[in-house]
PDB file of C-alpha atoms in Angstrom:
ATOM      1  CA  UNK A   1      10.669  19.274   7.335  1.00  0.00           C
ATOM      2  CA  UNK A   2      14.421  18.614   7.178  1.00  0.00           C
ATOM      3  CA  UNK A   3      14.995  18.376  10.708  1.00  0.00           C
ATOM      4  CA  UNK A   4      11.984  15.638  11.551  1.00  0.00           C
ATOM      5  CA  UNK A   5      12.840  13.506   8.235  1.00  0.00           C
ATOM      6  CA  UNK A   6      15.902  13.668   9.922  1.00  0.00           C
ATOM      7  CA  UNK A   7      14.822  12.935  13.263  1.00  0.00           C
ATOM      8  CA  UNK A   8      12.626  10.579  11.746  1.00  0.00           C
ATOM      9  CA  UNK A   9      15.502   8.129  10.012  1.00  0.00           C
ATOM     10  CA  UNK A  10      16.742   8.393  13.237  1.00  0.00           C
ATOM     11  CA  UNK A  11      14.578   6.847  14.853  1.00  0.00           C
ATOM     12  CA  UNK A  12      13.847   4.070  12.466  1.00  0.00           C
ATOM     13  CA  UNK A  13      17.266   3.274  12.289  1.00  0.00           C
ATOM     14  CA  UNK A  14      17.889   2.767  16.332  1.00  0.00           C
ATOM     15  CA  UNK A  15      14.573   0.665  16.751  1.00  0.00           C
ATOM     16  CA  UNK A  16      15.276  -1.437  13.826  1.00  0.00           C
ATOM     17  CA  UNK A  17      19.078  -1.733  15.552  1.00  0.00           C
ATOM     18  CA  UNK A  18      17.466  -3.296  18.371  1.00  0.00           C
ATOM     19  CA  UNK A  19      15.567  -5.945  16.481  1.00  0.00           C
ATOM     20  CA  UNK A  20      16.746  -9.397  15.777  1.00  0.00           C
ATOM     21  CA  UNK A  21      15.600 -11.314  13.360  1.00  0.00           C
ATOM     22  CA  UNK A  22      12.913 -13.007  13.737  1.00  0.00           C
ATOM     23  CA  UNK A  23      11.351 -10.155  15.258  1.00  0.00           C
ATOM     24  CA  UNK A  24      12.421  -8.661  11.950  1.00  0.00           C
ATOM     25  CA  UNK A  25      10.551 -11.383   9.788  1.00  0.00           C
ATOM     26  CA  UNK A  26       7.646 -11.168  11.851  1.00  0.00           C
ATOM     27  CA  UNK A  27       7.436  -6.913  11.201  1.00  0.00           C
ATOM     28  CA  UNK A  28       7.299  -7.900   7.755  1.00  0.00           C
ATOM     29  CA  UNK A  29       3.889 -10.414   7.848  1.00  0.00           C
ATOM     30  CA  UNK A  30       0.210  -9.008   9.309  1.00  0.00           C
ATOM     31  CA  UNK A  31      -0.427 -10.379  13.089  1.00  0.00           C
ATOM     32  CA  UNK A  32      -4.351 -11.081  11.673  1.00  0.00           C
ATOM     33  CA  UNK A  33      -6.682  -9.859   9.257  1.00  0.00           C
ATOM     34  CA  UNK A  34      -6.120  -6.871   9.034  1.00  0.00           C
ATOM     35  CA  UNK A  35      -2.829  -5.136  11.319  1.00  0.00           C
ATOM     36  CA  UNK A  36       0.910  -5.448  12.156  1.00  0.00           C
ATOM     37  CA  UNK A  37       2.025  -7.029  15.227  1.00  0.00           C
ATOM     38  CA  UNK A  38       3.575  -4.403  17.643  1.00  0.00           C
ATOM     39  CA  UNK A  39       7.186  -4.832  19.500  1.00  0.00           C
ATOM     40  CA  UNK A  40       6.750  -3.569  23.303  1.00  0.00           C
ATOM     41  CA  UNK A  41      10.542  -2.384  22.810  1.00  0.00           C
ATOM     42  CA  UNK A  42      11.013  -0.311  20.549  1.00  0.00           C
ATOM     43  CA  UNK A  43       8.311   1.715  21.092  1.00  0.00           C
ATOM     44  CA  UNK A  44       5.819   0.620  17.752  1.00  0.00           C
ATOM     45  CA  UNK A  45       2.358  -0.160  18.255  1.00  0.00           C
ATOM     46  CA  UNK A  46       0.492  -2.433  16.027  1.00  0.00           C
ATOM     47  CA  UNK A  47      -0.756  -1.582  12.544  1.00  0.00           C
ATOM     48  CA  UNK A  48      -3.837  -1.481  12.304  1.00  0.00           C
ATOM     49  CA  UNK A  49      -5.347  -1.175   7.617  1.00  0.00           C
ATOM     50  CA  UNK A  50      -8.771  -1.004   6.655  1.00  0.00           C
ATOM     51  CA  UNK A  51     -10.825  -1.453   3.004  1.00  0.00           C
ATOM     52  CA  UNK A  52     -12.136   1.800   2.420  1.00  0.00           C
ATOM     53  CA  UNK A  53     -12.263   3.184  -0.802  1.00  0.00           C
ATOM     54  CA  UNK A  54     -15.752   4.884  -0.493  1.00  0.00           C
ATOM     55  CA  UNK A  55     -16.055   4.199   3.515  1.00  0.00           C
ATOM     56  CA  UNK A  56     -13.403   2.447   6.122  1.00  0.00           C
ATOM     57  CA  UNK A  57     -14.509  -0.504   7.177  1.00  0.00           C
ATOM     58  CA  UNK A  58     -13.008  -0.591  10.382  1.00  0.00           C
ATOM     59  CA  UNK A  59     -11.098  -4.546  11.446  1.00  0.00           C
ATOM     60  CA  UNK A  60     -15.097  -5.831  11.787  1.00  0.00           C
ATOM     61  CA  UNK A  61     -17.330  -7.488   9.207  1.00  0.00           C
ATOM     62  CA  UNK A  62     -20.749  -7.065  10.831  1.00  0.00           C
ATOM     63  CA  UNK A  63     -23.491  -4.649  10.887  1.00  0.00           C
ATOM     64  CA  UNK A  64     -22.975  -2.204  14.056  1.00  0.00           C
ATOM     65  CA  UNK A  65     -20.165  -0.775  13.358  1.00  0.00           C
ATOM     66  CA  UNK A  66     -21.403   1.271  10.763  1.00  0.00           C
ATOM     67  CA  UNK A  67     -19.038   3.876   8.555  1.00  0.00           C
ATOM     68  CA  UNK A  68     -20.232   6.870   6.672  1.00  0.00           C
ATOM     69  CA  UNK A  69     -20.453   5.578   2.963  1.00  0.00           C
ATOM     70  CA  UNK A  70     -19.916   7.739   0.349  1.00  0.00           C
ATOM     71  CA  UNK A  71     -20.909   7.938  -4.165  1.00  0.00           C
ATOM     72  CA  UNK A  72     -18.535   5.124  -5.241  1.00  0.00           C
ATOM     73  CA  UNK A  73     -15.027   6.546  -6.657  1.00  0.00           C
ATOM     74  CA  UNK A  74     -16.569   6.152 -10.572  1.00  0.00           C
ATOM     75  CA  UNK A  75     -18.482   9.076  -9.412  1.00  0.00           C
ATOM     76  CA  UNK A  76     -16.475  11.314  -7.225  1.00  0.00           C
ATOM     77  CA  UNK A  77     -14.494  11.456 -10.692  1.00  0.00           C
ATOM     78  CA  UNK A  78     -17.115  11.803 -12.866  1.00  0.00           C
ATOM     79  CA  UNK A  79     -16.773  15.545 -11.118  1.00  0.00           C
ATOM     80  CA  UNK A  80     -13.784  16.208 -12.723  1.00  0.00           C
ATOM     81  CA  UNK A  81     -12.140  18.333  -9.497  1.00  0.00           C
ATOM     82  CA  UNK A  82      -9.652  16.867  -7.553  1.00  0.00           C
ATOM     83  CA  UNK A  83     -10.080  18.966  -5.086  1.00  0.00           C
ATOM     84  CA  UNK A  84     -13.395  18.207  -3.934  1.00  0.00           C
ATOM     85  CA  UNK A  85     -11.165  14.144  -4.145  1.00  0.00           C
ATOM     86  CA  UNK A  86      -9.360  15.952  -1.060  1.00  0.00           C
ATOM     87  CA  UNK A  87     -12.397  16.855   0.975  1.00  0.00           C
ATOM     88  CA  UNK A  88     -13.584  13.055   0.455  1.00  0.00           C
ATOM     89  CA  UNK A  89     -10.177  11.844   1.596  1.00  0.00           C
ATOM     90  CA  UNK A  90     -10.021  14.497   5.020  1.00  0.00           C
ATOM     91  CA  UNK A  91     -13.669  12.890   5.674  1.00  0.00           C
ATOM     92  CA  UNK A  92     -12.190   9.724   5.519  1.00  0.00           C
ATOM     93  CA  UNK A  93      -8.849  10.056   7.502  1.00  0.00           C
ATOM     94  CA  UNK A  94     -11.477  11.360  10.203  1.00  0.00           C
ATOM     95  CA  UNK A  95     -13.086   8.640  10.194  1.00  0.00           C
ATOM     96  CA  UNK A  96      -9.715   6.029   9.861  1.00  0.00           C
ATOM     97  CA  UNK A  97      -9.031   7.229  13.305  1.00  0.00           C
ATOM     98  CA  UNK A  98     -12.402   7.568  14.606  1.00  0.00           C
ATOM     99  CA  UNK A  99     -11.906   3.460  13.752  1.00  0.00           C
ATOM    100  CA  UNK A 100      -8.657   3.592  15.460  1.00  0.00           C
ATOM    101  CA  UNK A 101      -7.582   2.309  11.262  1.00  0.00           C
ATOM    102  CA  UNK A 102      -3.818   3.614   9.928  1.00  0.00           C
ATOM    103  CA  UNK A 103      -3.695   3.173   7.083  1.00  0.00           C
ATOM    104  CA  UNK A 104      -6.230   2.383   4.659  1.00  0.00           C
ATOM    105  CA  UNK A 105      -5.930   0.499   1.962  1.00  0.00           C
ATOM    106  CA  UNK A 106      -7.326   2.438  -1.058  1.00  0.00           C
ATOM    107  CA  UNK A 107      -7.173   4.580  -3.581  1.00  0.00           C
ATOM    108  CA  UNK A 108      -8.034   1.401  -6.262  1.00  0.00           C
ATOM    109  CA  UNK A 109      -6.518   3.884  -9.346  1.00  0.00           C
ATOM    110  CA  UNK A 110      -6.886   0.718 -11.843  1.00  0.00           C
ATOM    111  CA  UNK A 111      -8.274   1.567 -15.455  1.00  0.00           C
ATOM    112  CA  UNK A 112     -11.984   0.760 -16.626  1.00  0.00           C
ATOM    113  CA  UNK A 113     -10.524  -2.059 -19.606  1.00  0.00           C
ATOM    114  CA  UNK A 114     -14.048  -3.454 -20.221  1.00  0.00           C
ATOM    115  CA  UNK A 115     -18.033  -2.921 -18.088  1.00  0.00           C
ATOM    116  CA  UNK A 116     -17.090  -6.508 -17.429  1.00  0.00           C
ATOM    117  CA  UNK A 117     -14.961  -5.541 -14.543  1.00  0.00           C
ATOM    118  CA  UNK A 118     -16.736  -6.633 -10.937  1.00  0.00           C
ATOM    119  CA  UNK A 119     -14.619  -4.171  -8.864  1.00  0.00           C
ATOM    120  CA  UNK A 120     -15.174  -1.054 -12.217  1.00  0.00           C
ATOM    121  CA  UNK A 121     -17.502   0.960  -8.563  1.00  0.00           C
ATOM    122  CA  UNK A 122     -13.866   0.910  -6.908  1.00  0.00           C
ATOM    123  CA  UNK A 123     -12.319   2.824  -9.492  1.00  0.00           C
ATOM    124  CA  UNK A 124     -11.960   6.009 -11.126  1.00  0.00           C
ATOM    125  CA  UNK A 125     -12.077   5.877 -15.584  1.00  0.00           C
ATOM    126  CA  UNK A 126     -10.945   4.880 -17.882  1.00  0.00           C
ATOM    127  CA  UNK A 127      -8.765   7.282 -18.717  1.00  0.00           C
ATOM    128  CA  UNK A 128      -5.081   7.553 -16.894  1.00  0.00           C
ATOM    129  CA  UNK A 129      -4.302  11.478 -16.581  1.00  0.00           C
ATOM    130  CA  UNK A 130      -8.142  12.126 -14.779  1.00  0.00           C
ATOM    131  CA  UNK A 131      -7.400   8.843 -12.522  1.00  0.00           C
ATOM    132  CA  UNK A 132      -4.057  10.273 -11.750  1.00  0.00           C
ATOM    133  CA  UNK A 133      -5.525  13.489 -10.885  1.00  0.00           C
ATOM    134  CA  UNK A 134      -8.299  12.567  -8.675  1.00  0.00           C
ATOM    135  CA  UNK A 135      -6.703   9.908  -6.753  1.00  0.00           C
ATOM    136  CA  UNK A 136      -3.895  12.617  -6.216  1.00  0.00           C
ATOM    137  CA  UNK A 137      -6.227  14.735  -4.735  1.00  0.00           C
ATOM    138  CA  UNK A 138      -8.382  11.659  -2.630  1.00  0.00           C
ATOM    139  CA  UNK A 139      -4.228  10.247  -1.259  1.00  0.00           C
ATOM    140  CA  UNK A 140      -3.230  13.935   0.449  1.00  0.00           C
ATOM    141  CA  UNK A 141      -7.060  13.906   1.380  1.00  0.00           C
ATOM    142  CA  UNK A 142      -6.156  11.276   3.390  1.00  0.00           C
ATOM    143  CA  UNK A 143      -2.866  11.971   4.827  1.00  0.00           C
ATOM    144  CA  UNK A 144      -3.548  15.437   5.163  1.00  0.00           C
ATOM    145  CA  UNK A 145      -5.287  13.069   8.220  1.00  0.00           C
ATOM    146  CA  UNK A 146      -2.004  11.749   8.250  1.00  0.00           C
ATOM    147  CA  UNK A 147      -3.772   8.522   8.184  1.00  0.00           C
ATOM    148  CA  UNK A 148      -1.759   6.390   5.282  1.00  0.00           C
ATOM    149  CA  UNK A 149      -3.053   5.299   1.782  1.00  0.00           C
ATOM    150  CA  UNK A 150      -2.023   2.328  -0.174  1.00  0.00           C
ATOM    151  CA  UNK A 151      -2.490   2.861  -3.995  1.00  0.00           C
ATOM    152  CA  UNK A 152      -3.708  -0.386  -5.405  1.00  0.00           C
ATOM    153  CA  UNK A 153      -3.644  -2.755  -7.111  1.00  0.00           C
ATOM    154  CA  UNK A 154      -0.161  -2.183  -9.199  1.00  0.00           C
ATOM    155  CA  UNK A 155       0.074  -2.448 -11.810  1.00  0.00           C
ATOM    156  CA  UNK A 156      -2.762  -3.507 -14.667  1.00  0.00           C
ATOM    157  CA  UNK A 157      -4.976  -4.950 -12.721  1.00  0.00           C
ATOM    158  CA  UNK A 158      -7.689  -3.980 -14.333  1.00  0.00           C
ATOM    159  CA  UNK A 159     -10.258  -6.980 -15.110  1.00  0.00           C
ATOM    160  CA  UNK A 160     -11.396  -9.961 -12.113  1.00  0.00           C
ATOM    161  CA  UNK A 161     -11.635 -12.754 -14.665  1.00  0.00           C
ATOM    162  CA  UNK A 162      -8.550 -15.022 -12.913  1.00  0.00           C
ATOM    163  CA  UNK A 163      -7.636 -12.095 -11.508  1.00  0.00           C
ATOM    164  CA  UNK A 164      -4.763 -15.064  -9.236  1.00  0.00           C
ATOM    165  CA  UNK A 165      -3.686 -16.617 -12.549  1.00  0.00           C
ATOM    166  CA  UNK A 166      -3.785 -14.281 -15.188  1.00  0.00           C
ATOM    167  CA  UNK A 167       0.009 -13.118 -17.415  1.00  0.00           C
ATOM    168  CA  UNK A 168      -1.817  -9.539 -18.546  1.00  0.00           C
ATOM    169  CA  UNK A 169       1.012  -9.359 -21.474  1.00  0.00           C
ATOM    170  CA  UNK A 170       1.632  -5.528 -22.192  1.00  0.00           C
ATOM    171  CA  UNK A 171       3.690  -3.408 -24.613  1.00  0.00           C
ATOM    172  CA  UNK A 172       6.084  -1.180 -23.440  1.00  0.00           C
ATOM    173  CA  UNK A 173       4.454   2.098 -24.417  1.00  0.00           C
ATOM    174  CA  UNK A 174       0.831   0.849 -22.859  1.00  0.00           C
ATOM    175  CA  UNK A 175       2.074   0.358 -19.625  1.00  0.00           C
ATOM    176  CA  UNK A 176       3.827   3.221 -19.260  1.00  0.00           C
ATOM    177  CA  UNK A 177       1.268   5.411 -20.816  1.00  0.00           C
ATOM    178  CA  UNK A 178      -1.761   3.910 -19.832  1.00  0.00           C
ATOM    179  CA  UNK A 179      -1.698   1.951 -16.618  1.00  0.00           C
ATOM    180  CA  UNK A 180       1.414   2.426 -15.384  1.00  0.00           C
ATOM    181  CA  UNK A 181       0.733   6.371 -15.494  1.00  0.00           C
ATOM    182  CA  UNK A 182      -2.289   7.170 -13.069  1.00  0.00           C
ATOM    183  CA  UNK A 183       0.210   5.125 -10.574  1.00  0.00           C
ATOM    184  CA  UNK A 184       3.107   7.957 -11.650  1.00  0.00           C
ATOM    185  CA  UNK A 185       0.858  10.638 -11.718  1.00  0.00           C
ATOM    186  CA  UNK A 186      -0.118   9.949  -7.629  1.00  0.00           C
ATOM    187  CA  UNK A 187       3.724   9.413  -6.452  1.00  0.00           C
ATOM    188  CA  UNK A 188       4.902  12.255  -7.850  1.00  0.00           C
ATOM    189  CA  UNK A 189       2.051  14.717  -6.838  1.00  0.00           C
ATOM    190  CA  UNK A 190       0.918  12.948  -3.728  1.00  0.00           C
ATOM    191  CA  UNK A 191       3.708  11.372  -2.942  1.00  0.00           C
ATOM    192  CA  UNK A 192       2.089   8.377  -0.687  1.00  0.00           C
ATOM    193  CA  UNK A 193       2.996   6.472   2.436  1.00  0.00           C
ATOM    194  CA  UNK A 194       2.073   3.659   0.851  1.00  0.00           C
ATOM    195  CA  UNK A 195       1.164   1.488  -2.061  1.00  0.00           C
ATOM    196  CA  UNK A 196      -0.221  -2.414  -2.633  1.00  0.00           C
ATOM    197  CA  UNK A 197       0.854  -5.210  -5.511  1.00  0.00           C
ATOM    198  CA  UNK A 198      -1.853  -6.584  -7.255  1.00  0.00           C
ATOM    199  CA  UNK A 199      -2.412 -10.516  -7.467  1.00  0.00           C
ATOM    200  CA  UNK A 200      -1.843 -10.470 -11.266  1.00  0.00           C
ATOM    201  CA  UNK A 201       1.114 -10.747 -13.290  1.00  0.00           C
ATOM    202  CA  UNK A 202       2.685  -8.891 -16.516  1.00  0.00           C
ATOM    203  CA  UNK A 203       4.288 -10.021 -18.687  1.00  0.00           C
ATOM    204  CA  UNK A 204       5.480 -13.220 -17.341  1.00  0.00           C
ATOM    205  CA  UNK A 205       6.165 -12.071 -13.436  1.00  0.00           C
ATOM    206  CA  UNK A 206       3.340 -12.666 -10.948  1.00  0.00           C
ATOM    207  CA  UNK A 207       3.260  -8.656  -9.316  1.00  0.00           C
ATOM    208  CA  UNK A 208       4.453  -9.441  -5.898  1.00  0.00           C
ATOM    209  CA  UNK A 209       7.931 -10.494  -6.983  1.00  0.00           C
ATOM    210  CA  UNK A 210       8.044  -7.764 -10.006  1.00  0.00           C
ATOM    211  CA  UNK A 211      11.691  -6.134  -9.008  1.00  0.00           C
ATOM    212  CA  UNK A 212      12.155  -4.750 -12.507  1.00  0.00           C
ATOM    213  CA  UNK A 213       7.691  -2.346 -12.203  1.00  0.00           C
ATOM    214  CA  UNK A 214       8.517  -2.265  -7.615  1.00  0.00           C
ATOM    215  CA  UNK A 215      12.103  -1.951  -7.480  1.00  0.00           C
ATOM    216  CA  UNK A 216      13.034  -0.228 -10.644  1.00  0.00           C
ATOM    217  CA  UNK A 217      10.367   2.134 -11.948  1.00  0.00           C
ATOM    218  CA  UNK A 218       8.125   2.637  -8.637  1.00  0.00           C
ATOM    219  CA  UNK A 219      11.675   3.315  -5.788  1.00  0.00           C
ATOM    220  CA  UNK A 220      13.975   4.032  -8.292  1.00  0.00           C
ATOM    221  CA  UNK A 221      12.923   6.090 -11.795  1.00  0.00           C
ATOM    222  CA  UNK A 222      10.507   7.826  -9.496  1.00  0.00           C
ATOM    223  CA  UNK A 223      11.478   7.602  -5.564  1.00  0.00           C
ATOM    224  CA  UNK A 224       8.926   6.471  -4.065  1.00  0.00           C
ATOM    225  CA  UNK A 225       9.629   6.231  -0.443  1.00  0.00           C
ATOM    226  CA  UNK A 226       6.712   4.361   1.319  1.00  0.00           C
ATOM    227  CA  UNK A 227       6.353   0.741   1.607  1.00  0.00           C
ATOM    228  CA  UNK A 228       4.523  -1.915  -0.051  1.00  0.00           C
ATOM    229  CA  UNK A 229       2.422  -4.179   0.939  1.00  0.00           C
ATOM    230  CA  UNK A 230       0.832  -7.528  -1.173  1.00  0.00           C
ATOM    231  CA  UNK A 231      -2.815  -8.167  -2.058  1.00  0.00           C
ATOM    232  CA  UNK A 232      -4.644 -10.158   0.863  1.00  0.00           C
ATOM    233  CA  UNK A 233      -2.624 -13.551  -0.735  1.00  0.00           C
ATOM    234  CA  UNK A 234      -1.752 -12.592  -3.713  1.00  0.00           C
ATOM    235  CA  UNK A 235       2.834 -12.994  -2.154  1.00  0.00           C
ATOM    236  CA  UNK A 236       4.039 -16.403  -3.889  1.00  0.00           C
ATOM    237  CA  UNK A 237       7.372 -17.068  -3.417  1.00  0.00           C
ATOM    238  CA  UNK A 238       9.779 -15.475   0.179  1.00  0.00           C
ATOM    239  CA  UNK A 239      12.613 -15.374  -1.259  1.00  0.00           C
ATOM    240  CA  UNK A 240      11.981 -14.328  -4.999  1.00  0.00           C
ATOM    241  CA  UNK A 241       8.715 -11.524  -2.579  1.00  0.00           C
ATOM    242  CA  UNK A 242      11.308 -10.201  -1.131  1.00  0.00           C
ATOM    243  CA  UNK A 243      13.862  -9.690  -4.137  1.00  0.00           C
ATOM    244  CA  UNK A 244      11.305  -7.682  -6.018  1.00  0.00           C
ATOM    245  CA  UNK A 245      10.490  -5.848  -3.690  1.00  0.00           C
ATOM    246  CA  UNK A 246       8.088  -6.975  -1.359  1.00  0.00           C
ATOM    247  CA  UNK A 247       8.308  -4.671   1.771  1.00  0.00           C
ATOM    248  CA  UNK A 248       4.782  -6.606   3.649  1.00  0.00           C
ATOM    249  CA  UNK A 249       2.451  -9.747   2.990  1.00  0.00           C
ATOM    250  CA  UNK A 250      -0.678  -9.778   4.150  1.00  0.00           C
ATOM    251  CA  UNK A 251      -3.023 -11.397   5.535  1.00  0.00           C
ATOM    252  CA  UNK A 252      -1.338 -13.324   8.707  1.00  0.00           C
ATOM    253  CA  UNK A 253      -0.006 -15.210  10.493  1.00  0.00           C
ATOM    254  CA  UNK A 254       0.796 -17.995   7.845  1.00  0.00           C
ATOM    255  CA  UNK A 255       2.505 -15.596   5.193  1.00  0.00           C
ATOM    256  CA  UNK A 256       5.888 -16.324   3.379  1.00  0.00           C
ATOM    257  CA  UNK A 257       7.256 -13.863   5.402  1.00  0.00           C
ATOM    258  CA  UNK A 258       7.270 -14.107   9.822  1.00  0.00           C
ATOM    259  CA  UNK A 259       9.244 -17.830  10.152  1.00  0.00           C
ATOM    260  CA  UNK A 260       9.851 -18.436   6.982  1.00  0.00           C
ATOM    261  CA  UNK A 261      11.570 -15.652   5.762  1.00  0.00           C
ATOM    262  CA  UNK A 262      14.207 -16.103   9.253  1.00  0.00           C
ATOM    263  CA  UNK A 263      14.405 -19.770   8.168  1.00  0.00           C
ATOM    264  CA  UNK A 264      15.595 -18.600   4.149  1.00  0.00           C
ATOM    265  CA  UNK A 265      18.330 -15.716   5.348  1.00  0.00           C
ATOM    266  CA  UNK A 266      19.964 -18.408   7.960  1.00  0.00           C
ATOM    267  CA  UNK A 267      19.842 -21.519   4.788  1.00  0.00           C
ATOM    268  CA  UNK A 268      21.177 -18.182   3.003  1.00  0.00           C
ATOM    269  CA  UNK A 269      18.610 -18.080   0.567  1.00  0.00           C
ATOM    270  CA  UNK A 270      17.832 -14.351   0.785  1.00  0.00           C
ATOM    271  CA  UNK A 271      20.130 -11.412   2.770  1.00  0.00           C
ATOM    272  CA  UNK A 272      19.245 -10.600   6.074  1.00  0.00           C
ATOM    273  CA  UNK A 273      20.340  -6.863   4.117  1.00  0.00           C
ATOM    274  CA  UNK A 274      17.665  -6.779   2.308  1.00  0.00           C
ATOM    275  CA  UNK A 275      15.025  -7.810   5.296  1.00  0.00           C
ATOM    276  CA  UNK A 276      16.285  -4.917   6.639  1.00  0.00           C
ATOM    277  CA  UNK A 277      15.730  -2.403   3.605  1.00  0.00           C
ATOM    278  CA  UNK A 278      12.307  -3.863   4.482  1.00  0.00           C
ATOM    279  CA  UNK A 279      12.454  -3.140   7.682  1.00  0.00           C
ATOM    280  CA  UNK A 280      12.957   0.463   7.457  1.00  0.00           C
ATOM    281  CA  UNK A 281      10.161   1.043   4.655  1.00  0.00           C
ATOM    282  CA  UNK A 282       7.617  -0.660   6.805  1.00  0.00           C
ATOM    283  CA  UNK A 283       9.134   1.393  10.613  1.00  0.00           C
ATOM    284  CA  UNK A 284       9.232   4.742   8.310  1.00  0.00           C
ATOM    285  CA  UNK A 285       4.702   4.127   8.027  1.00  0.00           C
ATOM    286  CA  UNK A 286       4.458   3.429  11.952  1.00  0.00           C
ATOM    287  CA  UNK A 287       6.410   6.528  12.732  1.00  0.00           C
ATOM    288  CA  UNK A 288       4.354   8.835   9.799  1.00  0.00           C
ATOM    289  CA  UNK A 289       1.238   8.069  11.359  1.00  0.00           C
ATOM    290  CA  UNK A 290       1.830   8.544  14.820  1.00  0.00           C
ATOM    291  CA  UNK A 291       2.324   4.256  16.407  1.00  0.00           C
ATOM    292  CA  UNK A 292       6.696   4.462  16.583  1.00  0.00           C
ATOM    293  CA  UNK A 293       7.638   6.619  20.129  1.00  0.00           C
ATOM    294  CA  UNK A 294       9.826   9.128  20.070  1.00  0.00           C
ATOM    295  CA  UNK A 295       9.558   9.775  15.648  1.00  0.00           C
ATOM    296  CA  UNK A 296       7.275  12.351  14.525  1.00  0.00           C
ATOM    297  CA  UNK A 297       4.150  11.921  13.004  1.00  0.00           C
ATOM    298  CA  UNK A 298       3.547  13.400   9.524  1.00  0.00           C
ATOM    299  CA  UNK A 299       1.257  15.600  10.550  1.00  0.00           C
ATOM    300  CA  UNK A 300       0.822  16.160  14.608  1.00  0.00           C
ATOM    301  CA  UNK A 301      -2.490  15.386  16.568  1.00  0.00           C
ATOM    302  CA  UNK A 302      -3.419  18.704  17.001  1.00  0.00           C
ATOM    303  CA  UNK A 303      -4.065  19.471  13.043  1.00  0.00           C
TER     304      UNK A 303
END
């Protein structure tokens, strides 16, 4: 595994060195609703994402593209069985591969803070320990199949009311022991390849720009090495999002990254070294799922 990691790092660095600024900036923005752009010159295929807490939607919105539908995550957590969650994750990885999907936009590990939360069926529990245990099983199962997960929505995105604009004021202890705890457990136990940043703000900073939580806690304290993707349309500011650690702004093609990011670098408002750091993390994703030529995928196709 150590040799494979070295090989992957070398392939990623070689690919990065062959990209100009405009292409690097474009890689950090979606090319459409569900995918990242291909760059044939470096052997990079388009990476496809899909919603999927209870199934795998795919890239179409029609009834002629059905998916296996599992019991809701709340029901899954009620079994108190991380091994069952891992089995469910493996099934969803097979569904993802059948539909040409590389990244599952799941699991949702926010907490059931109120019975009025309109998306609670996507989440596991009001209890952070149970949520972390079931979420870790789910992530491990999906990634057993060579498909990436994006643990969401980081963080304190536990209600739908004013979800785009709300600033959740959370004490340091509650943030650590409740809201961050499931994410921390999943990063430690399952090593997810992705995390999704939430719409809301926490203690004054919108999450896609929250350097203290994204760079300081998630990457710095916990050692998360995957990519950070915005919730759809959550990224608001080019320079602040990059500084805050956001790697991918979805959906495309019009996002705060892409041409806007390249322009910010040329104007001296953003550092190209920060763009390079984000691109490294983004290139690691296709390397892991088998979409970057020369990089050994995390799970061999035969497995």
